[in-house]
PDB file of C-alpha atoms in Angstrom:
ATOM      1  CA  MET A   1      10.816 -45.451  12.084  1.00  0.00           C
ATOM      2  CA  THR A   2      12.759 -42.194  12.273  1.00  0.00           C
ATOM      3  CA  LEU A   3      14.763 -41.299   9.200  1.00  0.00           C
ATOM      4  CA  PRO A   4      18.350 -40.130   9.585  1.00  0.00           C
ATOM      5  CA  ALA A   5      18.856 -36.350   9.571  1.00  0.00           C
ATOM      6  CA  HIS A   6      20.658 -36.548   6.227  1.00  0.00           C
ATOM      7  CA  HIS A   7      17.880 -38.542   4.558  1.00  0.00           C
ATOM      8  CA  PRO A   8      16.251 -36.556   1.706  1.00  0.00           C
ATOM      9  CA  GLN A   9      12.769 -37.043   3.189  1.00  0.00           C
ATOM     10  CA  SER A  10      13.711 -36.341   6.805  1.00  0.00           C
ATOM     11  CA  TRP A  11      12.399 -32.737   6.620  1.00  0.00           C
ATOM     12  CA  GLN A  12       8.878 -34.157   6.419  1.00  0.00           C
ATOM     13  CA  ASN A  13       9.193 -35.351  10.033  1.00  0.00           C
ATOM     14  CA  THR A  14       9.723 -31.747  11.152  1.00  0.00           C
ATOM     15  CA  TYR A  15       7.829 -29.722   8.540  1.00  0.00           C
ATOM     16  CA  PRO A  16       4.445 -31.112   7.423  1.00  0.00           C
ATOM     17  CA  THR A  17       4.636 -28.669   4.495  1.00  0.00           C
ATOM     18  CA  PRO A  18       7.698 -27.017   2.952  1.00  0.00           C
ATOM     19  CA  PRO A  19       8.689 -23.736   4.662  1.00  0.00           C
ATOM     20  CA  PRO A  20       7.235 -20.631   2.961  1.00  0.00           C
ATOM     21  CA  VAL A  21       9.337 -18.823   0.364  1.00  0.00           C
ATOM     22  CA  PHE A  22       9.777 -15.068   0.856  1.00  0.00           C
ATOM     23  CA  PRO A  23       8.502 -13.206  -2.260  1.00  0.00           C
ATOM     24  CA  VAL A  24      11.705 -11.291  -3.028  1.00  0.00           C
ATOM     25  CA  GLY A  25      10.752 -10.114  -6.506  1.00  0.00           C
ATOM     26  CA  ARG A  26       7.319  -8.887  -5.489  1.00  0.00           C
ATOM     27  CA  THR A  27       8.700  -7.110  -2.415  1.00  0.00           C
ATOM     28  CA  LEU A  28      11.374  -5.331  -4.449  1.00  0.00           C
ATOM     29  CA  GLY A  29       8.695  -4.258  -6.895  1.00  0.00           C
ATOM     30  CA  TRP A  30       6.565  -2.723  -4.159  1.00  0.00           C
ATOM     31  CA  LEU A  31       9.619  -1.026  -2.608  1.00  0.00           C
ATOM     32  CA  ALA A  32      10.417   0.499  -6.002  1.00  0.00           C
ATOM     33  CA  ALA A  33       6.808   1.667  -6.313  1.00  0.00           C
ATOM     34  CA  TYR A  34       6.972   3.229  -2.838  1.00  0.00           C
ATOM     35  CA  ALA A  35      10.197   5.086  -3.595  1.00  0.00           C
ATOM     36  CA  GLY A  36       8.888   6.132  -6.998  1.00  0.00           C
ATOM     37  CA  ALA A  37       5.690   7.549  -5.508  1.00  0.00           C
ATOM     38  CA  LEU A  38       7.621   9.646  -2.977  1.00  0.00           C
ATOM     39  CA  VAL A  39      10.107  10.936  -5.547  1.00  0.00           C
ATOM     40  CA  GLY A  40       7.371  11.535  -8.104  1.00  0.00           C
ATOM     41  CA  ALA A  41       5.205  13.473  -5.645  1.00  0.00           C
ATOM     42  CA  ASN A  42       7.995  15.969  -5.016  1.00  0.00           C
ATOM     43  CA  ALA A  43       8.979  16.177  -8.689  1.00  0.00           C
ATOM     44  CA  LEU A  44       5.418  16.808  -9.860  1.00  0.00           C
ATOM     45  CA  THR A  45       4.813  19.493  -7.260  1.00  0.00           C
ATOM     46  CA  ALA A  46       8.051  21.254  -8.140  1.00  0.00           C
ATOM     47  CA  SER A  47       7.284  21.092 -11.875  1.00  0.00           C
ATOM     48  CA  TYR A  48       3.556  21.784 -12.080  1.00  0.00           C
ATOM     49  CA  GLY A  49       2.526  23.459  -8.822  1.00  0.00           C
ATOM     50  CA  MET A  50      -1.256  23.366  -8.377  1.00  0.00           C
ATOM     51  CA  ILE A  51      -3.587  21.253 -10.528  1.00  0.00           C
ATOM     52  CA  PRO A  52      -7.371  20.628 -10.555  1.00  0.00           C
ATOM     53  CA  VAL A  53      -8.389  17.417  -8.752  1.00  0.00           C
ATOM     54  CA  GLY A  54     -12.133  17.500  -9.305  1.00  0.00           C
ATOM     55  CA  PHE A  55     -15.207  18.902  -7.574  1.00  0.00           C
ATOM     56  CA  GLY A  56     -13.893  22.424  -8.093  1.00  0.00           C
ATOM     57  CA  GLN A  57     -10.836  21.759  -5.925  1.00  0.00           C
ATOM     58  CA  THR A  58      -7.135  22.226  -6.621  1.00  0.00           C
ATOM     59  CA  ALA A  59      -4.125  20.622  -4.967  1.00  0.00           C
ATOM     60  CA  THR A  60      -0.386  20.319  -5.405  1.00  0.00           C
ATOM     61  CA  ALA A  61       0.472  18.150  -8.399  1.00  0.00           C
ATOM     62  CA  GLY A  62       2.114  15.491  -6.243  1.00  0.00           C
ATOM     63  CA  THR A  63      -0.890  15.007  -3.978  1.00  0.00           C
ATOM     64  CA  VAL A  64      -2.236  11.913  -5.719  1.00  0.00           C
ATOM     65  CA  LEU A  65       1.168  10.198  -5.642  1.00  0.00           C
ATOM     66  CA  ALA A  66       1.485  11.022  -1.940  1.00  0.00           C
ATOM     67  CA  GLY A  67      -1.758   9.108  -1.464  1.00  0.00           C
ATOM     68  CA  VAL A  68      -0.398   6.270  -3.605  1.00  0.00           C
ATOM     69  CA  ALA A  69       2.649   6.064  -1.301  1.00  0.00           C
ATOM     70  CA  LEU A  70       0.352   5.569   1.681  1.00  0.00           C
ATOM     71  CA  MET A  71      -1.503   2.771  -0.109  1.00  0.00           C
ATOM     72  CA  VAL A  72       1.746   1.055  -1.112  1.00  0.00           C
ATOM     73  CA  ARG A  73       3.028   1.285   2.460  1.00  0.00           C
ATOM     74  CA  ASN A  74       0.104  -0.835   3.623  1.00  0.00           C
ATOM     75  CA  THR A  75       0.983  -3.527   1.093  1.00  0.00           C
ATOM     76  CA  LEU A  76       4.620  -3.422   2.197  1.00  0.00           C
ATOM     77  CA  GLN A  77       3.552  -3.969   5.789  1.00  0.00           C
ATOM     78  CA  ASP A  78       1.799  -7.181   4.752  1.00  0.00           C
ATOM     79  CA  LEU A  79       5.036  -8.323   3.080  1.00  0.00           C
ATOM     80  CA  LEU A  80       7.703  -7.024   5.494  1.00  0.00           C
ATOM     81  CA  GLY A  81       5.973  -6.754   8.868  1.00  0.00           C
ATOM     82  CA  ARG A  82       5.993  -3.689  11.116  1.00  0.00           C
ATOM     83  CA  ARG A  83       9.764  -3.518  11.633  1.00  0.00           C
ATOM     84  CA  GLY A  84      10.549  -3.901   7.972  1.00  0.00           C
ATOM     85  CA  VAL A  85       8.013  -1.323   6.852  1.00  0.00           C
ATOM     86  CA  MET A  86       9.176   1.143   9.528  1.00  0.00           C
ATOM     87  CA  THR A  87      12.659   0.896   8.046  1.00  0.00           C
ATOM     88  CA  ALA A  88      11.156   1.610   4.628  1.00  0.00           C
ATOM     89  CA  VAL A  89       9.297   4.630   6.054  1.00  0.00           C
ATOM     90  CA  LEU A  90      12.503   6.060   7.585  1.00  0.00           C
ATOM     91  CA  ILE A  91      14.343   5.599   4.295  1.00  0.00           C
ATOM     92  CA  GLY A  92      11.369   7.104   2.469  1.00  0.00           C
ATOM     93  CA  SER A  93      11.452  10.162   4.735  1.00  0.00           C
ATOM     94  CA  LEU A  94      15.148  10.675   3.995  1.00  0.00           C
ATOM     95  CA  LEU A  95      14.593  10.141   0.279  1.00  0.00           C
ATOM     96  CA  SER A  96      11.711  12.616   0.290  1.00  0.00           C
ATOM     97  CA  ALA A  97      13.925  15.230   1.938  1.00  0.00           C
ATOM     98  CA  LEU A  98      16.715  14.674  -0.576  1.00  0.00           C
ATOM     99  CA  VAL A  99      14.550  15.110  -3.656  1.00  0.00           C
ATOM    100  CA  ALA A 100      12.354  17.946  -2.356  1.00  0.00           C
ATOM    101  CA  PRO A 101      13.245  21.594  -3.067  1.00  0.00           C
ATOM    102  CA  PRO A 102      15.596  22.832  -0.288  1.00  0.00           C
ATOM    103  CA  ALA A 103      12.960  25.099   1.233  1.00  0.00           C
ATOM    104  CA  LEU A 104      10.537  22.169   1.568  1.00  0.00           C
ATOM    105  CA  ALA A 105      12.946  19.372   2.505  1.00  0.00           C
ATOM    106  CA  PHE A 106      12.152  19.264   6.227  1.00  0.00           C
ATOM    107  CA  ALA A 107       8.409  19.672   5.662  1.00  0.00           C
ATOM    108  CA  SER A 108       8.452  16.846   3.140  1.00  0.00           C
ATOM    109  CA  ALA A 109      10.427  14.462   5.375  1.00  0.00           C
ATOM    110  CA  ALA A 110       8.373  15.233   8.486  1.00  0.00           C
ATOM    111  CA  SER A 111       5.044  14.828   6.726  1.00  0.00           C
ATOM    112  CA  VAL A 112       6.068  11.436   5.316  1.00  0.00           C
ATOM    113  CA  LEU A 113       7.290  10.190   8.699  1.00  0.00           C
ATOM    114  CA  VAL A 114       4.216  11.351  10.643  1.00  0.00           C
ATOM    115  CA  ALA A 115       1.667  10.286   8.035  1.00  0.00           C
ATOM    116  CA  GLU A 116       3.147   6.847   7.352  1.00  0.00           C
ATOM    117  CA  SER A 117       3.550   6.120  11.079  1.00  0.00           C
ATOM    118  CA  ALA A 118      -0.068   7.084  11.772  1.00  0.00           C
ATOM    119  CA  ASP A 119      -1.181   4.962   8.826  1.00  0.00           C
ATOM    120  CA  MET A 120       0.655   1.972  10.285  1.00  0.00           C
ATOM    121  CA  SER A 121      -0.726   2.511  13.800  1.00  0.00           C
ATOM    122  CA  LEU A 122      -4.310   2.280  12.528  1.00  0.00           C
ATOM    123  CA  TYR A 123      -3.782  -0.267   9.747  1.00  0.00           C
ATOM    124  CA  THR A 124      -2.167  -2.820  12.083  1.00  0.00           C
ATOM    125  CA  PRO A 125      -5.108  -3.457  14.458  1.00  0.00           C
ATOM    126  CA  LEU A 126      -7.706  -3.226  11.671  1.00  0.00           C
ATOM    127  CA  ARG A 127      -5.926  -5.596   9.260  1.00  0.00           C
ATOM    128  CA  ARG A 128      -7.465  -8.716  10.786  1.00  0.00           C
ATOM    129  CA  ARG A 129     -10.910  -7.416   9.792  1.00  0.00           C
ATOM    130  CA  GLY A 130      -9.964  -7.428   6.118  1.00  0.00           C
ATOM    131  CA  TRP A 131      -7.841  -5.400   3.726  1.00  0.00           C
ATOM    132  CA  VAL A 132     -10.482  -2.897   2.619  1.00  0.00           C
ATOM    133  CA  ARG A 133     -11.703  -2.216   6.159  1.00  0.00           C
ATOM    134  CA  ALA A 134      -8.135  -1.518   7.226  1.00  0.00           C
ATOM    135  CA  VAL A 135      -6.714   0.341   4.259  1.00  0.00           C
ATOM    136  CA  VAL A 136      -9.466   2.948   3.798  1.00  0.00           C
ATOM    137  CA  PRO A 137      -9.489   4.543   7.295  1.00  0.00           C
ATOM    138  CA  ALA A 138      -5.739   4.116   7.770  1.00  0.00           C
ATOM    139  CA  THR A 139      -4.844   5.745   4.455  1.00  0.00           C
ATOM    140  CA  LEU A 140      -7.306   8.607   4.936  1.00  0.00           C
ATOM    141  CA  LEU A 141      -5.861   9.301   8.393  1.00  0.00           C
ATOM    142  CA  GLY A 142      -2.338   9.287   6.980  1.00  0.00           C
ATOM    143  CA  ALA A 143      -3.429  11.524   4.097  1.00  0.00           C
ATOM    144  CA  PHE A 144      -4.944  14.096   6.448  1.00  0.00           C
ATOM    145  CA  LEU A 145      -1.867  14.203   8.681  1.00  0.00           C
ATOM    146  CA  ASP A 146       0.444  14.348   5.640  1.00  0.00           C
ATOM    147  CA  THR A 147      -1.454  17.413   4.425  1.00  0.00           C
ATOM    148  CA  LEU A 148      -1.606  19.063   7.848  1.00  0.00           C
ATOM    149  CA  VAL A 149       2.066  18.576   8.723  1.00  0.00           C
ATOM    150  CA  PHE A 150       3.433  19.518   5.291  1.00  0.00           C
ATOM    151  CA  LEU A 151       1.385  22.697   4.915  1.00  0.00           C
ATOM    152  CA  THR A 152       2.040  23.818   8.495  1.00  0.00           C
ATOM    153  CA  ILE A 153       5.813  23.380   8.390  1.00  0.00           C
ATOM    154  CA  ALA A 154       6.113  24.737   4.842  1.00  0.00           C
ATOM    155  CA  GLY A 155       4.243  27.893   5.863  1.00  0.00           C
ATOM    156  CA  PHE A 156       1.296  27.505   3.472  1.00  0.00           C
ATOM    157  CA  PRO A 157      -2.325  28.326   4.350  1.00  0.00           C
ATOM    158  CA  VAL A 158      -3.568  25.125   5.949  1.00  0.00           C
ATOM    159  CA  TRP A 159      -7.336  24.919   6.188  1.00  0.00           C
ATOM    160  CA  ALA A 160      -8.007  26.598   2.875  1.00  0.00           C
ATOM    161  CA  ALA A 161      -5.899  23.932   1.140  1.00  0.00           C
ATOM    162  CA  VAL A 162      -7.084  20.847   3.063  1.00  0.00           C
ATOM    163  CA  PRO A 163     -10.228  20.139   0.943  1.00  0.00           C
ATOM    164  CA  GLY A 164      -8.266  20.062  -2.314  1.00  0.00           C
ATOM    165  CA  GLN A 165      -5.408  18.038  -0.867  1.00  0.00           C
ATOM    166  CA  MET A 166      -7.775  15.468   0.627  1.00  0.00           C
ATOM    167  CA  THR A 167      -9.749  15.248  -2.626  1.00  0.00           C
ATOM    168  CA  GLY A 168      -6.568  14.445  -4.538  1.00  0.00           C
ATOM    169  CA  LYS A 169      -5.455  11.831  -2.034  1.00  0.00           C
ATOM    170  CA  ALA A 170      -8.946  10.325  -1.879  1.00  0.00           C
ATOM    171  CA  TRP A 171      -8.594   9.424  -5.573  1.00  0.00           C
ATOM    172  CA  ALA A 172      -5.491   7.410  -4.676  1.00  0.00           C
ATOM    173  CA  VAL A 173      -7.562   5.446  -2.148  1.00  0.00           C
ATOM    174  CA  ALA A 174     -10.805   5.086  -4.078  1.00  0.00           C
ATOM    175  CA  VAL A 175      -9.433   3.798  -7.391  1.00  0.00           C
ATOM    176  CA  PRO A 176      -7.382   0.805  -6.104  1.00  0.00           C
ATOM    177  CA  VAL A 177     -10.030  -0.128  -3.517  1.00  0.00           C
ATOM    178  CA  LEU A 178     -12.751  -0.151  -6.186  1.00  0.00           C
ATOM    179  CA  LEU A 179     -10.513  -2.224  -8.478  1.00  0.00           C
ATOM    180  CA  VAL A 180      -9.894  -4.771  -5.715  1.00  0.00           C
ATOM    181  CA  LEU A 181     -13.620  -5.022  -4.967  1.00  0.00           C
ATOM    182  CA  LEU A 182     -14.355  -5.390  -8.682  1.00  0.00           C
ATOM    183  CA  CYS A 183     -11.779  -8.165  -9.061  1.00  0.00           C
ATOM    184  CA  ARG A 184     -13.185  -9.975  -6.039  1.00  0.00           C
ATOM    185  CA  SER A 185     -16.662  -9.730  -7.523  1.00  0.00           C
ATOM    186  CA  VAL A 186     -15.683 -10.799 -11.036  1.00  0.00           C
ATOM    187  CA  GLY A 187     -13.115 -13.444 -10.019  1.00  0.00           C
ATOM    188  CA  PRO A 188     -15.548 -16.106  -8.683  1.00  0.00           C
ATOM    189  CA  ARG A 189     -17.882 -15.557 -11.637  1.00  0.00           C
ATOM    190  CA  ALA A 190     -15.017 -15.949 -14.092  1.00  0.00           C
ATOM    191  CA  GLY A 191     -14.014 -19.154 -12.330  1.00  0.00           C
ATOM    192  CA  ARG A 192     -17.518 -20.550 -12.672  1.00  0.00           C
ATOM    193  CA  VAL A 193     -17.572 -19.653 -16.374  1.00  0.00           C
ATOM    194  CA  ARG A 194     -14.246 -21.453 -16.901  1.00  0.00           C
ATOM    195  CA  ARG A 195     -15.521 -24.559 -15.089  1.00  0.00           C
ATOM    196  CA  LEU A 196     -18.714 -24.602 -17.165  1.00  0.00           C
ATOM    197  CA  ALA A 197     -16.666 -24.245 -20.337  1.00  0.00           C
ATOM    198  CA  ARG A 198     -14.373 -27.129 -19.356  1.00  0.00           C
ATOM    199  CA  ASN A 199     -17.363 -29.326 -18.530  1.00  0.00           C
ATOM    200  CA  TRP A 200     -18.989 -28.490 -21.853  1.00  0.00           C
ATOM    201  CA  VAL A 201     -15.766 -29.284 -23.762  1.00  0.00           C
ATOM    202  CA  SER A 202     -15.294 -32.581 -21.892  1.00  0.00           C
ATOM    203  CA  ARG A 203     -18.857 -33.709 -22.728  1.00  0.00           C
ATOM    204  CA  SER A 204     -18.671 -32.704 -26.408  1.00  0.00           C
TER     205      SER A 204
END
């Protein structure tokens, strides 16, 4: 028997499960993090200039946050799709130009646009192989191009600065990836501990 269209259970004839709900709050949070990373990268560089990033290298103070922006972009692509994240990248490029010092506005906008687009072009085909296998090479490619484009257009020495810039951005890749791997390793073990505890409580 077919239920009338207005029947409260008629949706079950068309949708075996309820349609998915778009995570608005989580998406807005990641968009805010993306914008904050871009703004913060420019603000830190303007305020503090060069800072040590380890291994005897120095980089602009906003380098780590520029790497964070690349990592966040990958998460936004999972939430928004390619068209949505490309819109976010274009807005991010404009925002980066607006908050950068006037002399660096074009370099900042161009580096964001080129780096984030390259990140997306590599992340997209690799994503089906898993998040870690996609995010590491894609973010490192974007980080290298971000450094190359920004330094070239801004008129800074390029190759002398690349090691420090890449070291700073590598921290932004390594820390979240290691945390994700740690959580994946600990998560199943924690679940087993909770199940054992529940079984022990139910038998006692």
